[in-house]
Every structure is written in structure tokens, then in C-alpha cells.
Coordinates of C-alpha atoms and ligand atoms in Angstrom, one line a residue:
M22 CA 13.1 107.3 29.1
K23 CA 16.1 109.5 28.1
I24 CA 15.3 111.6 25.1
L25 CA 17.4 113.7 22.7
V26 CA 15.8 116.7 20.9
I27 CA 17.6 118.2 17.9
G28 CA 17.5 121.9 17.4
S29 CA 18.1 125.1 19.3
G30 CA 15.2 127.5 19.2
G31 CA 12.0 128.4 21.0
R32 CA 10.2 125.5 19.3
E33 CA 12.7 123.0 20.7
H34 CA 12.5 124.7 24.1
A35 CA 8.7 124.1 24.1
I36 CA 9.1 120.5 22.9
A37 CA 11.8 119.7 25.5
K38 CA 9.8 121.3 28.3
K39 CA 6.7 119.4 27.4
L40 CA 8.6 116.1 27.2
L41 CA 9.9 116.7 30.7
D42 CA 6.4 116.9 32.0
S43 CA 6.0 113.1 31.5
D44 CA 6.5 110.9 34.5
K45 CA 8.2 108.4 32.2
V46 CA 11.0 110.8 31.2
K47 CA 14.1 111.0 33.2
Q48 CA 16.2 113.3 31.2
V49 CA 15.8 115.5 28.1
Y50 CA 19.0 116.5 26.2
V51 CA 18.9 119.1 23.5
A52 CA 21.6 119.5 20.8
K53 CA 22.6 122.2 20.7
G54 CA 19.8 123.9 22.5
N55 CA 20.4 127.3 24.1
P56 CA 21.3 128.5 27.6
G57 CA 17.7 129.9 28.1
M58 CA 16.6 126.2 28.4
L59 CA 18.8 125.5 31.5
N60 CA 16.3 126.9 34.0
D61 CA 13.8 124.3 33.0
G62 CA 16.1 121.4 33.8
I63 CA 17.0 120.7 30.1
H64 CA 20.5 119.4 29.4
L65 CA 22.4 120.9 26.6
V66 CA 24.6 118.9 24.3
G67 CA 27.3 120.7 22.3
I68 CA 26.9 118.7 19.1
A69 CA 25.9 120.5 15.9
E70 CA 22.6 119.4 14.2
N71 CA 24.4 118.6 11.0
D72 CA 26.9 116.3 12.8
H73 CA 24.9 113.1 12.3
E74 CA 27.8 110.9 13.3
G75 CA 28.3 112.8 16.5
L76 CA 24.6 112.7 17.4
I77 CA 24.4 109.0 16.7
Q78 CA 27.4 108.3 18.9
F79 CA 25.8 110.5 21.7
A80 CA 22.5 108.6 21.4
K81 CA 24.4 105.3 21.7
D82 CA 26.6 106.3 24.5
N83 CA 23.8 107.7 26.6
Q84 CA 21.1 105.0 26.0
I85 CA 18.7 107.5 24.4
S86 CA 15.3 105.9 24.0
W87 CA 14.5 107.9 20.9
T88 CA 15.4 111.2 19.3
F89 CA 13.0 114.0 18.2
V90 CA 14.0 116.3 15.4
G91 CA 12.8 119.9 15.6
P92 CA 14.0 121.8 12.5
E93 CA 13.7 121.1 8.8
V94 CA 17.4 121.3 7.8
P95 CA 18.5 118.0 9.5
L96 CA 15.4 116.3 8.2
L97 CA 16.2 117.3 4.7
N98 CA 19.8 116.2 5.3
G99 CA 18.5 112.7 6.0
I100 CA 19.1 112.5 9.8
V101 CA 16.1 110.1 10.1
D102 CA 17.6 107.8 7.5
D103 CA 21.0 107.9 9.2
F104 CA 19.7 107.2 12.7
T105 CA 17.5 104.4 11.3
A106 CA 20.5 102.9 9.5
A107 CA 22.3 102.9 12.8
E108 CA 19.3 101.1 14.4
L109 CA 18.3 104.0 16.6
K110 CA 14.8 105.2 17.0
I111 CA 14.0 108.7 15.8
F112 CA 10.8 110.6 15.2
G113 CA 10.5 112.6 12.0
P114 CA 10.1 112.1 8.2
T115 CA 12.8 110.5 6.0
K116 CA 14.7 112.7 3.6
A117 CA 12.3 111.6 0.8
A118 CA 9.2 112.5 2.8
A119 CA 10.6 115.8 4.1
A120 CA 10.6 117.0 0.4
I121 CA 7.0 118.0 1.1
E122 CA 8.6 121.0 2.8
G123 CA 12.0 121.0 1.1
S124 CA 10.8 121.5 -2.5
K125 CA 7.8 123.7 -3.2
N126 CA 7.7 122.1 -6.7
F127 CA 7.5 118.6 -5.3
A128 CA 4.7 119.7 -2.9
K129 CA 2.7 121.3 -5.7
E130 CA 3.1 118.2 -7.9
I131 CA 1.8 115.8 -5.2
M132 CA -1.1 118.2 -4.4
N133 CA -2.1 118.3 -8.0
K134 CA -1.9 114.6 -8.4
Y135 CA -4.1 113.9 -5.3
E136 CA -6.5 116.9 -6.0
I137 CA -5.6 118.8 -2.9
P138 CA -6.7 122.5 -3.3
T139 CA -3.8 125.0 -3.6
A140 CA -3.0 128.2 -5.5
K141 CA -2.5 127.9 -9.3
Y142 CA 1.3 128.0 -10.0
K143 CA 4.1 127.6 -12.5
T144 CA 7.8 126.7 -11.9
F145 CA 10.6 128.6 -13.5
S146 CA 14.4 128.6 -13.5
S147 CA 14.8 131.1 -16.4
F148 CA 14.5 134.8 -15.5
P149 CA 13.2 136.0 -18.9
E150 CA 10.5 133.3 -18.9
A151 CA 9.5 134.0 -15.3
K152 CA 9.3 137.7 -16.1
A153 CA 7.1 137.1 -19.1
Y154 CA 4.7 135.0 -17.0
V155 CA 4.5 137.8 -14.4
K156 CA 3.7 140.3 -17.1
E157 CA 1.0 137.9 -18.5
E158 CA -0.6 137.2 -15.1
G159 CA -0.3 140.7 -13.5
A160 CA -0.1 141.6 -9.8
P161 CA -0.7 140.8 -7.0
I162 CA 1.3 137.7 -7.5
V163 CA 3.5 135.5 -5.2
I164 CA 7.1 134.5 -5.8
K165 CA 8.6 131.6 -3.8
A166 CA 12.1 130.3 -3.7
D167 CA 11.7 126.5 -4.4
G168 CA 13.9 125.4 -1.6
L169 CA 14.4 126.3 2.1
A170 CA 14.9 129.9 3.0
A171 CA 14.2 130.1 6.8
G172 CA 10.7 131.5 6.2
K173 CA 12.0 134.4 4.1
G174 CA 11.8 133.0 0.6
V175 CA 8.3 134.2 -0.1
V176 CA 7.5 137.6 -1.7
V177 CA 3.9 138.7 -1.9
A178 CA 4.2 141.3 -4.7
F179 CA 1.6 143.9 -5.1
T180 CA 3.1 145.4 -8.2
G181 CA 4.7 143.9 -11.3
E182 CA 7.8 145.7 -10.5
E183 CA 8.1 144.2 -7.0
A184 CA 7.6 140.7 -8.5
I185 CA 10.3 141.3 -11.1
T186 CA 12.8 142.6 -8.5
A187 CA 12.1 139.4 -6.4
L188 CA 12.6 137.2 -9.5
S189 CA 15.8 139.0 -10.4
D190 CA 17.1 138.7 -6.8
M191 CA 16.3 135.0 -6.6
L192 CA 17.1 133.7 -10.1
E193 CA 19.9 136.1 -11.2
G194 CA 21.2 137.3 -7.8
N195 CA 21.2 133.8 -6.2
Q196 CA 19.6 135.4 -3.1
F197 CA 19.0 132.0 -1.4
E198 CA 21.8 130.2 -3.4
E199 CA 20.7 126.7 -4.5
S200 CA 17.2 127.3 -2.8
S201 CA 16.3 130.0 -5.3
S202 CA 17.8 128.6 -8.5
Q203 CA 14.2 127.6 -9.2
V204 CA 11.1 129.6 -8.2
V205 CA 7.4 128.9 -8.0
I206 CA 5.2 131.7 -9.1
E207 CA 1.8 131.5 -7.5
E208 CA -1.7 133.0 -7.7
F209 CA -2.3 135.5 -4.8
L210 CA -4.8 134.1 -2.3
E211 CA -6.8 136.1 0.2
G212 CA -8.5 134.9 3.4
E213 CA -7.9 133.9 7.0
E214 CA -4.8 131.8 7.4
F215 CA -4.3 129.1 10.0
S216 CA -1.9 126.3 10.8
L217 CA -3.2 122.7 11.3
L218 CA -0.5 120.5 12.7
S219 CA -0.8 116.7 13.1
F220 CA 1.1 113.8 14.5
V221 CA 1.4 111.4 11.6
N222 CA 2.4 107.8 11.2
G223 CA 1.9 106.5 7.7
E224 CA -1.9 106.7 7.1
K225 CA -2.7 107.6 10.7
V226 CA -3.3 111.3 11.5
Y227 CA -3.8 112.8 15.0
P228 CA -4.6 116.5 14.7
M229 CA -3.5 119.2 17.1
A230 CA -5.3 122.4 18.2
I231 CA -5.1 124.9 15.3
A232 CA -3.0 128.0 15.6
Q233 CA -2.4 131.3 13.7
D234 CA 1.0 132.8 13.1
H235 CA 1.9 136.4 12.3
K236 CA 4.5 136.3 9.6
R237 CA 5.0 139.9 8.9
A238 CA 7.5 141.9 10.9
Y239 CA 5.3 144.8 11.9
D240 CA 1.8 145.6 13.3
G241 CA -1.1 145.4 11.0
D242 CA 0.7 142.7 8.9
K243 CA 3.1 145.3 7.4
G244 CA 6.7 144.8 6.6
P245 CA 8.7 141.9 5.4
N246 CA 7.9 138.2 6.0
T247 CA 9.8 136.7 9.0
G248 CA 10.0 133.3 10.6
G249 CA 6.9 134.3 12.7
M250 CA 6.4 137.1 15.2
G251 CA 3.7 135.6 17.4
A252 CA 0.9 133.1 17.5
Y253 CA -2.2 132.0 19.3
S254 CA -4.2 128.8 19.6
P255 CA -7.0 127.9 19.0
V256 CA -8.3 130.3 16.3
P257 CA -11.8 131.2 17.2
Q258 CA -12.7 132.7 13.9
I259 CA -12.1 129.3 12.2
P260 CA -15.1 127.1 12.9
Q261 CA -14.6 123.4 13.8
K262 CA -16.4 122.4 10.5
T263 CA -13.6 124.1 8.6
V264 CA -11.0 122.2 10.6
D265 CA -12.8 118.9 9.9
L266 CA -13.0 119.8 6.2
A267 CA -9.2 120.5 6.2
L268 CA -8.6 117.1 7.7
E269 CA -10.7 115.3 5.2
S270 CA -9.9 117.2 2.0
I271 CA -6.3 118.1 2.7
V272 CA -4.4 116.3 5.5
R273 CA -5.7 112.7 5.1
P274 CA -5.4 112.8 1.2
I275 CA -1.8 114.2 1.3
V276 CA -0.8 111.6 3.9
S277 CA -2.2 108.7 2.0
G278 CA -0.8 110.2 -1.3
M279 CA 2.6 110.1 0.3
V280 CA 2.2 106.4 1.2
K281 CA 1.1 105.7 -2.4
E282 CA 4.1 107.6 -3.7
G283 CA 6.5 105.4 -1.6
C284 CA 7.5 108.2 0.7
S285 CA 5.3 107.5 3.7
F286 CA 5.4 110.3 6.3
T287 CA 6.1 109.8 10.0
G288 CA 6.5 112.9 12.1
I289 CA 4.8 116.2 12.5
L290 CA 3.0 117.4 9.4
Y291 CA 2.3 121.1 9.3
A292 CA -0.4 122.3 6.9
G293 CA -0.4 126.1 6.4
L294 CA -3.9 126.8 5.1
I295 CA -6.0 129.7 4.0
A296 CA -9.8 130.0 4.0
T297 CA -10.6 131.8 0.7
N298 CA -14.0 132.7 -0.8
E299 CA -13.5 129.7 -3.1
G300 CA -12.8 127.4 -0.2
L301 CA -9.8 126.1 1.7
K302 CA -6.4 126.0 0.0
V303 CA -2.9 125.0 1.0
I304 CA -0.3 127.7 1.3
E305 CA 2.5 125.3 2.3
F306 CA 3.3 122.0 4.0
N307 CA 6.1 121.8 6.5
A308 CA 7.6 118.5 7.7
R309 CA 8.0 119.6 11.4
F310 CA 6.5 121.6 14.2
G311 CA 6.1 125.4 13.4
D312 CA 7.9 128.1 15.3
P313 CA 6.2 130.0 17.0
E314 CA 3.1 127.8 16.7
T315 CA 4.6 125.1 18.9
Q316 CA 5.1 127.4 21.8
V317 CA 1.3 128.1 21.9
V318 CA 0.0 124.7 20.8
L319 CA 2.0 122.3 23.1
P320 CA 0.9 124.1 26.3
R321 CA -2.6 123.1 25.3
L322 CA -1.8 119.3 25.1
T323 CA -3.3 117.6 28.1
S324 CA -2.0 114.1 27.4
D325 CA 1.6 113.0 27.6
L326 CA 3.8 114.1 24.7
A327 CA 6.5 111.6 25.4
Q328 CA 4.0 108.8 25.5
I329 CA 2.4 109.9 22.2
I330 CA 5.7 109.8 20.4
D331 CA 6.7 106.5 22.0
D332 CA 3.4 105.0 20.9
L333 CA 3.7 106.3 17.4
L334 CA 7.3 104.9 17.2
N335 CA 6.0 101.5 18.4
G336 CA 2.9 101.3 16.3
N337 CA 0.5 101.8 19.3
E338 CA -2.6 104.0 19.4
P339 CA -1.6 107.2 21.2
V340 CA -4.0 109.2 23.4
V341 CA -4.0 112.8 22.2
T342 CA -6.2 115.3 24.1
W343 CA -6.3 119.1 24.3
L344 CA -7.5 121.9 26.6
E345 CA -11.0 122.8 25.5
D346 CA -11.3 126.2 27.0
G347 CA -9.5 129.5 26.7
I348 CA -6.7 130.6 24.5
T349 CA -2.8 130.4 24.5
L350 CA -1.0 133.4 23.0
G351 CA 2.7 134.1 22.5
V352 CA 4.5 137.2 21.4
V353 CA 8.0 137.0 19.9
V354 CA 10.6 139.6 21.1
A355 CA 13.1 140.1 18.2
A356 CA 16.3 142.0 17.7
E357 CA 15.7 145.5 16.2
E358 CA 16.0 145.4 12.4
Y359 CA 15.2 141.6 12.2
P360 CA 14.7 140.1 9.6
K361 CA 17.4 142.3 8.1
E362 CA 20.9 142.5 9.6
Y363 CA 20.5 142.9 13.3
Q364 CA 22.5 143.7 16.4
K365 CA 23.5 141.0 19.0
G366 CA 24.7 141.1 22.6
M367 CA 21.8 143.1 24.2
L368 CA 21.0 142.0 27.8
L369 CA 17.7 140.1 28.2
P370 CA 15.3 140.9 31.1
S371 CA 16.0 138.5 33.9
N372 CA 12.7 138.2 35.6
V373 CA 10.1 137.4 32.9
N374 CA 9.1 134.1 34.6
N375 CA 6.1 134.7 36.7
L376 CA 3.0 132.6 37.3
E377 CA 1.1 134.0 34.4
V378 CA 3.7 134.0 31.6
T379 CA 6.2 131.4 30.3
P380 CA 9.3 132.4 28.3
Y381 CA 10.6 130.2 25.5
Y382 CA 14.1 131.1 24.5
A383 CA 15.6 131.1 21.0
G384 CA 18.4 133.3 19.8
V385 CA 20.3 133.7 23.1
S386 CA 23.8 133.0 24.5
I387 CA 25.4 134.0 27.8
D388 CA 27.9 136.7 28.7
E389 CA 30.9 136.4 31.0
Q390 CA 28.7 136.9 34.0
G391 CA 26.3 134.1 33.0
R392 CA 23.6 136.5 32.0
L393 CA 21.4 135.8 28.9
I394 CA 22.2 138.0 25.9
A395 CA 20.7 138.2 22.4
N396 CA 22.4 136.2 19.8
G397 CA 19.8 135.8 17.0
G398 CA 16.9 137.5 15.2
R399 CA 14.0 136.0 17.2
V400 CA 15.3 136.1 20.7
F401 CA 12.5 134.8 23.0
L402 CA 8.7 134.5 23.2
L403 CA 6.4 135.1 26.1
C404 CA 3.4 133.0 26.3
A405 CA 0.2 133.0 28.4
T406 CA -2.9 130.8 28.6
A407 CA -6.0 132.6 29.7
K408 CA -9.8 132.5 29.5
D409 CA -10.0 134.8 26.5
V410 CA -7.7 136.6 24.1
E411 CA -8.0 140.0 25.8
T412 CA -6.8 138.5 29.1
A413 CA -3.9 136.5 27.4
Q414 CA -2.8 139.7 25.6
R415 CA -2.9 141.7 28.8
E416 CA -0.8 139.1 30.7
V417 CA 1.9 139.0 28.0
Y418 CA 1.9 142.7 27.1
D419 CA 1.8 143.9 30.7
E420 CA 4.9 141.9 31.4
L421 CA 6.7 143.1 28.3
E422 CA 5.9 146.7 29.1
K423 CA 7.5 146.4 32.5
E424 CA 10.8 145.3 31.0
S425 CA 13.4 147.6 29.5
L426 CA 13.9 146.1 26.0
D427 CA 16.5 148.4 24.4
G428 CA 17.5 147.1 21.1
F429 CA 14.5 144.8 20.8
F430 CA 11.1 145.1 19.2
Y431 CA 7.8 143.1 19.3
R432 CA 4.4 143.3 17.6
K433 CA 1.7 144.9 19.7
D434 CA -1.2 143.3 17.9
I435 CA -0.8 139.6 18.3
G436 CA -4.2 138.0 18.6
E437 CA -6.2 141.1 17.4
K438 CA -7.9 139.1 14.7
A439 CA -9.3 136.6 17.2
K440 CA -11.3 139.5 18.7
K441 CA -13.5 139.8 15.6
V442 CA -15.6 136.8 16.8
Ligands
AMP505 P1 5.1 130.3 3.2 O1 6.6 130.4 3.6 O2 4.9 129.5 1.9 O3 4.3 130.0 4.3 O4 4.7 131.8 2.9 C1 4.8 132.8 3.9 C2 3.6 133.7 3.9 O5 3.4 134.3 2.6 C3 2.3 132.9 4.1 O6 2.0 132.7 5.5 C4 1.3 133.9 3.5 O7 1.0 134.9 4.5 C5 2.0 134.5 2.4 N1 1.7 133.7 1.2 C6 2.3 132.6 0.7 N2 1.7 132.2 -0.4 C7 0.7 133.0 -0.7 C8 -0.3 133.1 -1.7 N3 -0.4 132.3 -2.7 N4 -1.2 134.2 -1.6 C9 -1.1 135.1 -0.6 N5 -0.2 135.0 0.4 C10 0.7 134.0 0.3
LIG506 N1 5.8 129.7 11.8 C1 6.0 129.2 10.5 C2 6.9 128.1 10.4 O1 7.4 127.5 11.3 O2 7.1 127.7 9.2

């Protein structure tokens, strides 16, 4: 098989690398990918992810068996619909099904209809009305831009003032443009968060190993929300019976709800969940693999990813098996100041690939001498699989401490919560 992956980050690096492990796969192309992927034998294709025509032509010209879509933006732009119309195979949800991620309001409505537990909420597009609701409800309270905002559209406000500033930025200041012309105001939930991703095909659900992300920029879960600063899988403090309950009370009902609504979901469904004192609740759904969760989940897959996707696309029963023992942990190295305005051009360490750790590259380009330099907020992730969390942390952090990482930062506490058990 020859496979095309769409996207350019660490998530796509992990997907492409795993696909290449398959004996059936001859070539993996990534559009646009990044130069950090080249060492793994991945081919880069210089076509932008919003150039559907160009990608379709590439898939035709190169006899691509099927295409895998990494990020949410092309899904919400209807890339699956366009490839399907061109009679090309592609794995991911249609534009209508991707609305489970693209509109928080749509997600909330479908959850309510199918009695899937989630935070109490109200939707607003008027600033005065939203402000009045915040005054009525009090803090802490959560403000979310309705549409996509690269993981940065959520403000957990601990005071009324913070909430009102966020509302004013989104509704009056057009902070996320069209994405924040409507906001969802949500009850504040407390508990252990985890991500449960599944391969989905209509009513069929094949769950993955669970993971936990670290969304805040700084140690101790301080600072602004980011795309994710590190992750580990599985999550020992979440018992299997909680995962089973999540599948039965959340994932299967939403998937069959989508079939009933006429927007059947095929692709990767990401459930962001929280175990509160009142039970499990949904924080969000995404219509794709998570980043950085993918970089710690896929290394734990012991069956053939390419075969799984091929089976799902052809209506066959896939074999999905996972490593039972140990833990996989990944730490994101980001440009200083991320998620605010950040610097670019810093040289990356060149020797981070040893037997214990695996790098997955994201915001990188190359300089005139062909060396990797930083070109984005989250630059790369180092990942290790070990017998326990302490060992995995040591392997990753020992390597990072050896490197000179001027102009970069990373969290030093990835995986700490897993030590509580
Ligand atoms: P989201 O982009 O919806 O995943 O939100 C980003 C992060 O904000 C989540 O991972 C949570 O840590 C936090 N968050 C979102 N919604 C809530 C909520 N209702 N209560 C508490 N924290 C939340
Ligand atoms: N890591 C969170 C996300 O991919 O949405």
C-alpha cells in the first residue's frame, strides 16, 4: 500500500511512523509534513492541507491506496466529502460528522438529546446577556469559543472578572474571529481528566489505550491552556471499570446517536472526559487523534495500524491489540513564551534519538545547512516506554537535561499524577 497522511505536526509524525511499521505499506507520504520526519523514511509532499484539489490529484497520480486525515481543519472543510466525491478512499469523518468537534453547541445539543453526561451550559452571542448569566451563576465558570481555536479557546475563570474579560475578548473583540462569535458558558467541573480515543466506523467502536494530556503551559497545571504540553498512556489512576463505563455510557451512545441523526461517524473519535464526584462527564469531543496523546498511544498499539484502517475502510473486522504492561510518556518541548507570541529559528538538539527515547517533530523547519530549527510553538516531543512512570520520566528528562535548549521550555512534571496510585 501507498498511503497519504494529511497534516504536519507531531501527531502526524507518530501516525506516519506507525503506518510504516506495517509489512503491507510500501510508502507513506505526508502533506505537508515537516523535515523532522525525513529521518524515519517518511516522504514529504508540498501540498497545503486546504488544497483539496491538489491533494486529490496527488492521490490519483501516485496510486494512493487511501488517505488518513490528521488535523481537524481539513475535516471541517469537508476533505472527506471531496475525496469521496472523487472516488478516492479516505479515513475520517465527513464535514457533517466532524461538527461534533467543530461546534461546541452542536456537540452539547446531541449530548443532551442522547442523555450523555456533560457540564450544564448555555450558549450566547450577545455580550450583555452572557455577562448577566455569569453574574447569576458566579465563578468558577468556563467560557468556550463555539468554533475551533487550536486548543486555546477555553478559559477556566476563577473570578467573575476573568470570565467577563474572556467574554468581552471573544464576543466583542473577535478574539477567534468567526469561532468566537458565539460562546458556550459551562459549569466548572472538577476531577481527574483522561482522553479515550476510539477507531469508529458507524456503530462499531474499537477503543484505544487511554491517555492523559497536560493542557496548561506550566508545572503544577498553572498558566494558560495550550494545545497540550505532554501526555502519558495508560492512566493508572483511572480504573478499567471507569473506562468500561465511559464506553457504555458515553462513546457508544454518541456514536449511535450520530448514526440516528444522519451524520454517521467514521474516523478517530476522541472523548475528553472527567471523573467528577457526580460521575463521568464529557469535556469535549474531537473528530481526530489528539496531539500529544497520539505520540504516547500509538507506540502502545501491538497490531498493524495500516491493516486496521484498511479493514475499517473495507467493512472488515479489524484486530486491535495494545501493550498490557508499562507506561509510555511524552514531554513536549515548546518555544519560550508559547502559547503567546514566540520566537522562531532556534537550533534543535541533533542527537536526541537514542535507544530509550523517540522524538516526534512538530513546529520545525531547516536552515541553510540542513539543520532542524524551531518554526512553531510546540516544537518536538520526546517519548519513552518503560516499566513504570518513574523510569519513563527519567529516560525522557535525563535526555532533555543533557541538551542545551536555549529559547525552549518544557514542563518538568509530566506524569506526576500517575504516581499517586
Ligand atoms: P477543551 O478545549 O474543551 O478540551 O478544554 C480545554 C481544557 O479546559 C480541558 O482539558 C479542561 O482542563 C478545561 N476545561 C474545559 N471545560 C471545563 C469545565 N467545564 N470545567 C473545568 N475545566 C474545564
Ligand atoms: N491534546 C488535545 C487535543 O488534541 O485536542
